[in-house]
Coordinates of C-alpha atoms in Angstrom, one line a residue:
M13 CA 54.6 59.7 -42.5
Q14 CA 52.1 62.5 -42.6
S15 CA 50.6 61.4 -45.8
L16 CA 50.2 57.9 -44.4
D17 CA 48.4 59.3 -41.3
D18 CA 46.2 61.4 -43.5
R19 CA 45.3 58.4 -45.6
S20 CA 44.4 56.5 -42.5
T21 CA 42.3 59.3 -41.2
H22 CA 40.4 59.5 -44.5
E23 CA 39.8 55.7 -44.4
V24 CA 38.4 55.9 -40.9
D25 CA 36.1 58.8 -41.9
D26 CA 34.9 56.8 -45.0
N27 CA 34.1 53.8 -42.7
L28 CA 32.2 56.0 -40.3
G29 CA 30.3 57.5 -43.1
R30 CA 29.3 54.2 -44.5
D31 CA 28.2 53.0 -41.0
A32 CA 26.2 56.1 -40.5
R33 CA 24.5 55.7 -44.0
H34 CA 23.7 52.0 -43.1
S35 CA 22.2 53.0 -39.8
V36 CA 20.1 55.8 -41.5
N37 CA 19.0 53.3 -44.1
A38 CA 18.1 50.8 -41.3
V39 CA 16.1 53.5 -39.5
D40 CA 14.3 54.4 -42.8
R41 CA 13.4 50.8 -43.4
Q42 CA 12.1 50.4 -39.9
Q43 CA 10.0 53.6 -40.2
A44 CA 8.8 52.5 -43.6
F45 CA 7.8 49.1 -42.2
S46 CA 6.2 50.6 -39.2
V47 CA 3.7 52.6 -41.3
S48 CA 1.5 49.5 -41.5
L49 CA 1.9 48.5 -37.8
P50 CA 0.4 50.7 -35.0
D51 CA 3.1 49.8 -32.5
G52 CA 5.9 51.4 -34.5
G53 CA 9.1 49.6 -33.7
R54 CA 7.4 46.7 -32.0
G55 CA 6.2 45.5 -35.4
I56 CA 9.7 44.3 -36.3
G57 CA 9.8 42.3 -33.0
V58 CA 6.5 40.6 -33.7
Y59 CA 7.5 39.7 -37.2
K60 CA 10.9 38.4 -36.0
S61 CA 9.2 36.4 -33.2
I62 CA 6.8 34.8 -35.6
K63 CA 9.6 34.1 -38.0
T64 CA 11.7 32.5 -35.3
V65 CA 9.0 30.4 -33.7
V66 CA 6.8 29.5 -36.6
L67 CA 8.5 30.1 -39.9
S68 CA 12.0 28.9 -39.1
K69 CA 11.2 25.1 -39.2
K70 CA 9.9 23.3 -42.3
F71 CA 8.4 20.8 -39.8
N72 CA 5.9 23.6 -38.9
L73 CA 4.3 23.3 -42.4
L74 CA 2.2 20.6 -40.7
I75 CA 0.5 23.1 -38.4
P76 CA -2.4 23.8 -40.9
F77 CA -3.4 20.2 -40.6
G78 CA -4.8 21.0 -37.1
P79 CA -7.4 23.5 -38.3
L80 CA -8.1 21.2 -41.3
A81 CA -8.9 18.4 -38.8
I82 CA -11.5 20.7 -37.1
V83 CA -13.0 21.6 -40.5
V84 CA -13.2 18.0 -41.6
Q85 CA -14.9 17.0 -38.3
K86 CA -17.5 19.8 -38.6
T87 CA -18.3 19.3 -42.2
T88 CA -18.0 15.5 -42.9
G89 CA -17.6 13.8 -39.5
Q90 CA -15.1 11.3 -40.9
N91 CA -13.2 10.7 -37.6
G92 CA -10.6 8.5 -39.2
W93 CA -9.3 11.5 -41.2
V94 CA -9.9 13.8 -38.2
F95 CA -7.6 11.7 -36.1
I96 CA -4.8 11.5 -38.8
L97 CA -5.0 15.3 -39.6
G98 CA -5.2 16.2 -35.9
L99 CA -2.2 14.0 -35.1
L100 CA -0.2 15.7 -37.9
G101 CA -1.3 19.1 -36.7
I102 CA -0.5 18.5 -33.0
M103 CA 3.1 17.2 -33.7
P104 CA 4.7 20.6 -34.6
L105 CA 2.6 22.3 -31.8
A106 CA 4.0 19.9 -29.2
E107 CA 7.5 20.5 -30.5
R108 CA 7.1 24.3 -30.4
L109 CA 5.6 24.0 -26.8
G110 CA 8.9 22.4 -25.8
Y111 CA 10.9 25.0 -27.6
T112 CA 9.2 27.9 -25.9
T113 CA 9.5 26.3 -22.5
E114 CA 13.3 26.0 -23.1
Q115 CA 13.4 29.7 -24.2
L116 CA 11.6 30.7 -21.0
A117 CA 14.0 28.6 -18.9
F118 CA 16.9 30.8 -20.1
Y119 CA 15.4 33.8 -18.2
S120 CA 14.5 31.8 -15.1
G121 CA 17.8 30.5 -13.8
P122 CA 18.8 26.8 -13.6
T123 CA 16.5 25.9 -10.7
V124 CA 13.3 27.4 -12.0
G125 CA 14.2 26.5 -15.6
G126 CA 14.6 22.9 -14.6
L127 CA 11.2 23.0 -12.9
L128 CA 9.6 24.5 -16.0
N129 CA 11.1 21.9 -18.3
A130 CA 9.9 19.1 -15.9
T131 CA 6.4 20.6 -15.7
F132 CA 5.8 21.3 -19.4
G133 CA 7.9 18.5 -20.7
N134 CA 4.8 16.3 -20.9
A135 CA 2.2 19.0 -21.2
T136 CA 0.7 17.6 -24.4
E137 CA -0.1 14.2 -22.8
L138 CA -1.3 16.0 -19.7
I139 CA -3.8 18.2 -21.6
I140 CA -5.1 15.2 -23.6
S141 CA -5.5 13.2 -20.4
I142 CA -7.3 16.0 -18.6
Y143 CA -9.8 16.4 -21.5
A144 CA -10.3 12.6 -21.6
L145 CA -10.8 12.5 -17.8
R146 CA -13.3 15.4 -18.0
T147 CA -15.4 13.5 -20.6
G148 CA -15.3 10.3 -18.5
K149 CA -12.9 8.4 -20.8
I150 CA -10.8 6.9 -18.0
R151 CA -9.5 4.1 -20.1
V152 CA -8.1 6.6 -22.7
V153 CA -6.3 8.4 -19.8
Q154 CA -4.6 5.2 -18.7
L155 CA -3.7 4.1 -22.2
S156 CA -2.4 7.5 -23.3
L157 CA -0.1 7.9 -20.2
L158 CA 1.1 4.3 -20.6
G159 CA 1.8 5.0 -24.3
S160 CA 3.7 8.1 -23.3
L161 CA 5.8 6.1 -20.9
L162 CA 6.6 3.4 -23.5
S163 CA 7.3 6.0 -26.2
N164 CA 9.8 7.9 -24.0
L165 CA 11.5 4.8 -22.7
L166 CA 11.8 2.9 -26.0
F167 CA 11.2 5.1 -29.1
V168 CA 12.7 8.4 -27.9
L169 CA 15.7 6.8 -26.1
G170 CA 16.1 4.4 -29.1
C171 CA 16.3 7.3 -31.5
A172 CA 18.8 9.2 -29.3
F173 CA 21.1 6.1 -29.0
F174 CA 20.8 5.2 -32.7
F175 CA 21.4 8.6 -34.3
G176 CA 24.0 9.6 -31.7
G177 CA 25.8 6.3 -32.4
I178 CA 25.9 7.0 -36.1
V179 CA 27.7 10.3 -35.5
R180 CA 30.0 9.0 -32.8
K181 CA 31.1 5.4 -32.2
E182 CA 30.4 5.5 -28.5
Q183 CA 28.9 8.1 -26.2
V184 CA 29.0 8.5 -22.4
F185 CA 26.3 9.7 -20.1
S186 CA 26.1 10.4 -16.3
K187 CA 25.6 7.0 -14.7
P188 CA 24.5 8.4 -11.3
T189 CA 21.7 10.4 -12.9
A190 CA 20.5 7.4 -14.9
V191 CA 20.5 5.3 -11.7
V192 CA 18.4 8.0 -9.9
N193 CA 15.9 8.2 -12.7
S194 CA 15.6 4.4 -12.9
G195 CA 15.2 4.4 -9.1
L196 CA 12.3 6.8 -9.4
L197 CA 10.6 4.5 -11.9
G198 CA 11.2 1.7 -9.4
V199 CA 9.6 3.7 -6.6
Y200 CA 6.6 4.4 -8.7
K201 CA 6.2 0.8 -9.6
S202 CA 6.6 -0.3 -6.0
I203 CA 4.0 2.2 -4.8
K204 CA 1.7 1.1 -7.6
T205 CA 2.1 -2.6 -6.7
V206 CA 1.7 -2.3 -2.9
V207 CA -0.7 0.6 -2.5
L208 CA -2.5 1.3 -5.8
S209 CA -3.2 -2.2 -6.9
K210 CA -6.1 -2.9 -4.6
K211 CA -9.4 -1.0 -4.4
F212 CA -9.5 -2.0 -0.7
N213 CA -6.6 0.4 -0.1
L214 CA -9.0 3.3 -0.8
L215 CA -9.8 3.0 3.0
I216 CA -6.2 4.0 3.9
P217 CA -7.0 7.8 4.1
F218 CA -9.5 7.1 6.9
G219 CA -6.5 6.5 9.2
P220 CA -5.2 10.1 8.9
L221 CA -8.8 11.3 9.0
A222 CA -9.2 9.6 12.4
I223 CA -6.2 11.6 13.7
V224 CA -7.5 14.8 12.3
V225 CA -11.0 14.2 13.9
Q226 CA -9.4 13.5 17.2
K227 CA -7.2 16.6 17.1
T228 CA -10.0 18.9 16.0
T229 CA -13.2 17.6 17.5
G230 CA -12.3 15.0 20.1
Q231 CA -15.4 12.9 19.0
N232 CA -13.9 9.5 19.9
G233 CA -16.8 7.5 18.4
W234 CA -15.9 8.7 14.9
V235 CA -12.2 8.4 15.8
F236 CA -12.7 4.7 16.5
I237 CA -14.8 4.1 13.3
F238 CA -12.3 6.0 11.0
G239 CA -9.3 4.4 12.8
L240 CA -10.8 0.9 12.4
L241 CA -11.5 1.5 8.7
G242 CA -8.0 2.9 8.2
I243 CA -6.2 0.1 10.0
M244 CA -7.9 -2.7 7.9
P245 CA -6.0 -2.1 4.6
L246 CA -2.8 -1.5 6.6
A247 CA -3.1 -4.9 8.3
E248 CA -3.8 -6.6 5.0
R249 CA -0.8 -4.9 3.4
L250 CA 1.4 -5.9 6.3
G251 CA 0.5 -9.5 5.7
Y252 CA 1.1 -9.0 2.0
T253 CA 4.6 -7.6 2.5
T254 CA 5.4 -10.4 5.0
E255 CA 4.5 -12.9 2.3
Q256 CA 6.6 -11.1 -0.3
L257 CA 9.6 -11.1 2.1
A258 CA 9.1 -14.8 2.8
F259 CA 9.8 -15.5 -0.9
Y260 CA 13.4 -14.5 -0.4
S261 CA 13.9 -16.2 2.9
G262 CA 13.2 -19.8 2.0
P263 CA 10.4 -21.9 3.4
T264 CA 11.8 -22.3 6.9
V265 CA 12.5 -18.6 7.6
G266 CA 9.5 -17.6 5.6
G267 CA 7.3 -19.7 7.8
L268 CA 8.8 -18.1 10.9
L269 CA 8.2 -14.6 9.4
N270 CA 4.6 -15.4 8.6
A271 CA 4.2 -16.8 12.1
A272 CA 5.9 -13.7 13.7
F273 CA 4.0 -11.1 11.7
G274 CA 0.7 -13.0 11.3
N275 CA -0.8 -11.3 14.3
A276 CA 1.4 -8.2 14.4
T277 CA -1.6 -5.8 14.4
E278 CA -3.0 -7.3 17.6
L279 CA 0.4 -7.4 19.2
I280 CA 1.0 -3.7 18.4
I281 CA -2.4 -2.7 19.8
S282 CA -1.8 -4.8 22.9
I283 CA 1.7 -3.5 23.6
Y284 CA 0.4 0.1 23.4
A285 CA -2.5 -0.7 25.7
L286 CA -0.1 -2.4 28.1
R287 CA 2.3 0.6 28.0
T288 CA -0.6 2.9 29.0
G289 CA -1.7 0.6 31.8
K290 CA -5.0 -0.6 30.1
I291 CA -4.5 -4.3 31.0
H292 CA -8.2 -5.2 30.5
V293 CA -7.9 -3.9 26.9
V294 CA -4.9 -6.2 26.4
Q295 CA -6.8 -9.2 27.6
L296 CA -10.0 -8.3 25.7
A297 CA -8.1 -7.6 22.4
L298 CA -6.2 -10.9 22.4
R299 CA -9.4 -12.8 23.4
G300 CA -11.3 -11.1 20.6
S301 CA -8.6 -12.0 18.1
L302 CA -8.8 -15.7 19.2
L303 CA -12.5 -15.8 18.8
S304 CA -12.4 -14.0 15.5
N305 CA -9.7 -16.4 14.1
L306 CA -11.5 -19.5 15.3
L307 CA -15.0 -18.6 14.3
F308 CA -15.1 -15.8 11.7
V309 CA -11.9 -16.5 9.7
L310 CA -12.5 -20.2 9.7
E311 CA -16.1 -19.7 8.9
C312 CA -15.2 -17.6 5.8
A313 CA -12.7 -20.2 4.6
F314 CA -15.2 -23.1 5.1
F315 CA -18.2 -21.2 3.6
F316 CA -16.5 -19.7 0.4
G317 CA -14.5 -22.9 -0.1
G318 CA -17.6 -25.0 0.2
I319 CA -19.4 -22.8 -2.4
V320 CA -16.7 -23.5 -5.0
R321 CA -16.4 -27.2 -4.1
K322 CA -19.0 -29.4 -2.5
E323 CA -16.5 -30.9 0.1
Q324 CA -12.9 -30.2 0.9
V325 CA -10.4 -32.3 2.7
F326 CA -7.6 -31.1 5.0
S327 CA -4.8 -32.7 7.0
K328 CA -6.5 -34.3 10.0
P329 CA -3.2 -34.9 12.0
T330 CA -2.2 -31.2 11.7
A331 CA -5.7 -30.1 12.8
V332 CA -5.6 -32.5 15.8
V333 CA -2.2 -31.1 16.9
N334 CA -3.4 -27.5 16.7
S335 CA -6.6 -28.4 18.5
G336 CA -4.6 -30.1 21.3
L337 CA -2.4 -27.0 21.7
L338 CA -5.5 -24.8 21.8
L339 CA -7.0 -26.9 24.5
M340 CA -3.8 -26.8 26.5
A341 CA -3.7 -23.0 26.2
V342 CA -7.4 -22.8 27.3
M343 CA -6.6 -24.9 30.3
D344 CA -3.9 -22.5 31.3
L345 CA -6.4 -19.6 31.0
L346 CA -9.1 -21.5 32.8
L347 CA -7.2 -22.4 36.0
P348 CA -6.5 -18.8 37.1
A349 CA -10.2 -17.9 36.5
F350 CA -11.3 -20.9 38.6
L351 CA -8.8 -20.1 41.3
H352 CA -10.1 -16.6 41.5
S353 CA -13.7 -17.7 41.7
T354 CA -13.0 -20.1 44.6
H355 CA -11.6 -17.4 46.8
K356 CA -9.3 -20.0 48.3
E357 CA -5.9 -18.6 47.3
V358 CA -3.0 -19.3 49.6
H359 CA -1.9 -15.7 49.3
L360 CA -4.8 -13.5 48.4
G361 CA -4.2 -11.4 45.3
I362 CA -0.7 -12.9 44.8
S363 CA -1.3 -16.6 44.0
E364 CA -3.4 -15.8 41.0
L365 CA -0.7 -13.6 39.5
A366 CA 2.1 -16.0 40.4
L367 CA 0.2 -18.9 38.7
S368 CA -0.3 -16.8 35.6
R369 CA 3.4 -16.0 35.4
F370 CA 4.4 -19.6 35.9
S371 CA 1.9 -20.8 33.3
G372 CA 3.3 -18.2 30.9
C373 CA 6.9 -19.4 31.4
I374 CA 5.7 -22.9 30.6
M375 CA 3.7 -22.1 27.5
L376 CA 6.5 -20.2 25.8
P377 CA 8.9 -23.2 25.6
A378 CA 5.9 -25.4 24.6
Y379 CA 5.3 -23.1 21.6
I380 CA 9.0 -23.0 20.7
A381 CA 8.9 -26.9 20.7
Y382 CA 5.9 -26.8 18.5
I383 CA 7.6 -24.5 16.0
V384 CA 10.7 -26.8 15.9
F385 CA 8.3 -29.8 15.4
Q386 CA 6.5 -28.0 12.5
L387 CA 9.7 -26.9 10.8
K388 CA 11.1 -30.5 11.0
N389 CA 7.9 -31.8 9.4
L390 CA 8.1 -29.1 6.7
N391 CA 11.7 -30.1 5.8
D392 CA 10.7 -33.8 5.6
L393 CA 7.8 -32.9 3.4
E394 CA 10.0 -30.8 1.1
E395 CA 12.5 -33.7 0.8
S396 CA 9.7 -36.2 -0.1
Q397 CA 8.2 -33.8 -2.7
N398 CA 11.4 -32.7 -4.4
G399 CA 10.5 -34.4 -7.7
D400 CA 6.7 -34.1 -7.5
N401 CA 6.2 -30.3 -7.4
L402 CA 5.5 -29.9 -11.1
D403 CA 1.8 -29.8 -10.5
D404 CA 1.7 -26.5 -8.6
D405 CA 2.5 -23.3 -10.4
E406 CA 5.4 -21.5 -8.6
E407 CA 4.4 -18.0 -7.5
A408 CA 6.9 -15.3 -8.0
P409 CA 7.4 -12.2 -5.7
E410 CA 6.0 -9.0 -6.9
I411 CA 8.5 -6.6 -5.2
S412 CA 12.1 -6.9 -4.3
K413 CA 13.6 -8.0 -0.9
W414 CA 14.5 -4.5 0.2
E415 CA 11.2 -3.1 -1.0
S416 CA 9.5 -5.8 1.2
V417 CA 11.6 -4.8 4.2
I418 CA 10.9 -1.1 3.8
W419 CA 7.2 -1.6 3.2
L420 CA 7.0 -3.9 6.2
A421 CA 8.6 -1.3 8.4
F422 CA 6.4 1.4 7.0
M423 CA 3.1 -0.6 7.5
A424 CA 4.1 -1.6 11.1
A425 CA 4.9 2.1 11.9
A426 CA 1.6 3.3 10.5
I427 CA -0.3 0.6 12.4
S428 CA 1.5 1.5 15.7
I429 CA 0.6 5.2 15.2
L430 CA -3.0 4.5 14.5
S431 CA -3.2 2.0 17.3
E432 CA -2.6 4.7 19.8
Y433 CA -5.7 6.6 18.7
L434 CA -7.8 3.4 18.5
V435 CA -7.0 2.3 22.0
D436 CA -7.5 5.8 23.5
A437 CA -10.9 6.0 21.8
I438 CA -12.3 2.7 23.0
E439 CA -13.6 3.7 26.4
E440 CA -15.0 7.1 25.3
A441 CA -16.6 5.5 22.2
S442 CA -18.2 3.0 24.6
L443 CA -19.7 5.8 26.6
A444 CA -20.8 7.7 23.5
W445 CA -22.6 4.7 21.9
G446 CA -23.8 3.1 25.1
V447 CA -22.1 -0.2 24.0
P448 CA -20.0 -2.3 26.5
V449 CA -16.2 -1.9 26.2
A450 CA -16.0 -5.7 25.9
F451 CA -18.1 -5.8 22.7
I452 CA -16.0 -3.0 21.1
T453 CA -12.7 -4.7 22.0
V454 CA -13.6 -8.3 21.5
I455 CA -15.9 -8.1 18.5
L456 CA -15.3 -4.9 16.6
L457 CA -11.5 -4.3 17.1
P458 CA -10.4 -7.7 15.7
I459 CA -12.2 -6.9 12.4
G460 CA -9.3 -4.5 11.6
G461 CA -6.5 -6.8 12.7
N462 CA -7.8 -9.9 11.0
T463 CA -8.4 -8.5 7.6
A464 CA -5.3 -10.1 6.2
A465 CA -6.2 -13.4 7.7
V466 CA -9.7 -13.4 6.2
T467 CA -8.5 -12.5 2.7
T468 CA -5.7 -15.1 2.8
A469 CA -7.9 -17.9 4.2
V470 CA -10.7 -17.3 1.7
M471 CA -8.3 -17.1 -1.3
F472 CA -6.6 -20.4 -0.5
A473 CA -9.8 -22.1 0.4
M474 CA -11.3 -21.2 -3.0
K475 CA -8.1 -22.7 -4.6
N476 CA -8.7 -26.0 -2.7
K477 CA -5.7 -25.4 -0.4
L478 CA -7.7 -25.7 2.8
D479 CA -4.6 -26.7 4.8
V480 CA -3.1 -23.2 4.2
S481 CA -6.4 -21.6 5.3
L482 CA -6.4 -23.7 8.5
G483 CA -2.8 -22.7 9.1
V484 CA -3.9 -19.1 8.9
A485 CA -7.0 -19.4 11.2
I486 CA -6.0 -22.2 13.6
G487 CA -2.3 -21.4 13.4
S488 CA -2.9 -17.7 14.3
S489 CA -5.1 -18.7 17.2
T490 CA -2.4 -21.1 18.5
Q491 CA 0.2 -18.4 18.2
I492 CA -1.9 -15.9 20.2
S493 CA -2.8 -18.3 22.9
M494 CA 0.6 -20.0 23.2
L495 CA 3.0 -17.1 22.4
W496 CA 1.6 -13.6 22.6
I497 CA -0.6 -14.0 25.7
P498 CA 2.2 -15.6 27.8
L499 CA 4.7 -13.2 26.3
L500 CA 2.7 -10.2 27.4
V501 CA 2.4 -11.7 30.8
V502 CA 6.2 -11.9 31.0
I503 CA 6.6 -8.4 29.5
G504 CA 4.1 -7.0 32.1
W505 CA 6.2 -8.8 34.8
I506 CA 9.3 -7.1 33.5
F507 CA 7.7 -3.7 33.5
E508 CA 5.9 -4.3 36.8
R509 CA 2.4 -4.5 35.3
P510 CA 0.1 -7.1 36.9
V511 CA -0.9 -8.9 33.7
D512 CA -2.4 -12.2 34.6
L513 CA -4.3 -15.0 32.8
N514 CA -7.5 -14.5 34.7
F515 CA -9.8 -13.6 31.8
Q516 CA -12.8 -13.8 34.2
L517 CA -15.2 -16.7 34.2
F518 CA -17.7 -15.5 31.6
K519 CA -15.1 -14.7 28.9
T520 CA -13.0 -17.8 29.6
A521 CA -16.2 -20.0 29.3
T522 CA -17.0 -18.5 25.9
L523 CA -13.4 -19.2 24.8
V524 CA -13.5 -22.8 26.1
M525 CA -16.8 -23.6 24.4
T526 CA -15.4 -22.1 21.1
V527 CA -12.3 -24.2 21.2
L528 CA -14.3 -27.4 21.9
F529 CA -16.8 -26.6 19.2
V530 CA -14.0 -26.0 16.6
A531 CA -12.1 -29.1 17.6
F532 CA -15.3 -31.1 17.3
L533 CA -16.0 -29.8 13.7
M534 CA -12.5 -30.7 12.6
Q535 CA -12.6 -34.3 13.7
E536 CA -13.6 -35.7 10.3
G537 CA -10.9 -33.8 8.4
T538 CA -13.5 -32.4 5.9
A539 CA -15.1 -29.0 5.4
N540 CA -18.2 -27.7 3.6
Y541 CA -20.3 -24.6 3.4
F542 CA -22.7 -25.8 6.1
K543 CA -19.9 -26.1 8.7
G544 CA -19.0 -22.5 7.7
L545 CA -22.6 -21.4 8.4
M546 CA -22.5 -23.2 11.9
L547 CA -19.3 -21.3 12.7
L548 CA -20.9 -18.0 11.6
F549 CA -24.0 -18.6 13.7
S550 CA -21.9 -19.4 16.7
Y551 CA -19.9 -16.2 16.2
L552 CA -23.1 -14.2 16.1
I553 CA -24.3 -15.8 19.4
V554 CA -20.9 -15.0 21.0
S555 CA -21.1 -11.4 19.7
A556 CA -24.6 -11.0 21.2
S557 CA -23.4 -12.3 24.5
Y558 CA -20.7 -9.7 24.7
F559 CA -23.1 -7.0 23.7
V560 CA -25.2 -7.7 26.8
H561 CA -22.3 -8.3 29.1
E562 CA -20.8 -5.5 31.2
D563 CA -17.1 -5.9 31.8
P564 CA -16.4 -5.3 35.6
S565 CA -12.7 -4.4 34.9
S566 CA -13.8 -1.5 32.6

């Protein structure tokens, strides 16, 4: 037993001796190597780092092609070879950039590491795009980012699926994560379609700017200008999302949606003004929207449609029905103004309001009957044209149903927030500019609300679909006069606000003359650019009259 123990002890001693000799030899080698490096022991770390990062992959043999590309460009200028050599040289550099990012992520924890990988995962494309942007090559920026997207989605994912499928028959991945990533792509696409697809939407930041100016300086003249500029693209996008939602609702519900949200901007502004007790602003804003639809929107449709085609034809019966409804609405607005001017009320100060509320309660059912009549005609028209709609190209929606709902709610909320600042700035802007409140509210304010109507009416008129343009201009005017004005009278009645239909004699007279003039122009059932010019000149005359008219109620 003792001899066995001694033998074991000697074996341990021999092993310890060998280990010691190995460690001494390692130290000697390190010292010998460190003779040529000033940092002593750090030289081994530098060599090991270079070996691990650069020399460990045969793929990195392509790195010298990068400097070679620079040499070729400087000496020969043959950019074809420069591109090929540069592409070969940048490939291993991009791969090593990803490798070093992953190595750094090991020391940063999962959260920071994930952010690092997300940030530097596309660093190569970002660097290329920044340089191209700096040199003004915007098209190269767009194409390179698009190419990176296509490469990641098709080539990279295809390689992963193919080579993974060769090793294993079937592989499983996290479905929730994939759905989330796909959803992020969908969100980007939706934002691009709704917000980034129109240069006109560059005006959207003026909305937040109006709020900032109001909060910091209180200069309501600038607040009104910036707010008006900011609300214009929002109103246009509200109309766009309504049209997109109408694709999924069928023609009947879609028509109702377009009718309901066609004047949503004016309605939101009017409801806020009514809530704050500014009844004269409510009346002026709705009257301004009427005048703008009848003169300015219709003028744009007739003029630009007449430039494309010498003469256009529209449905005369539909125009006559709409003209009749407008005349009926104007009559309801005219009677309270006449009653007020006679000073012969049975109950002074009460009869005028009572007549307005009664007229409002009559006009609402009349408008509902008109909608039912229109929908019935629409259904009959669809049944008669079931086999004949091969001529027109079917338009497809650009966003999904739920995207339309979400964007519709978002645009309406943004308009409601901005409307608060617009309405509050009207009177102080009037004082600052020395311009009557009536001119700002009747002429300037509807420019923002009717942006969608103008673009839609012009677009369809230039496509020779003038009936749609008339539906936008005359239909919106009918809706305001027969639905929104009476409805606001009833809402004011509910909330004990004395909203009446007395728009005062001067303003009612301009409205009556406008409706009569438009009805006269539509008698023939034809349109041309000269009729558009007549409408424009009339709108300028009406605008000038409001510029020199002082509103007593303000």
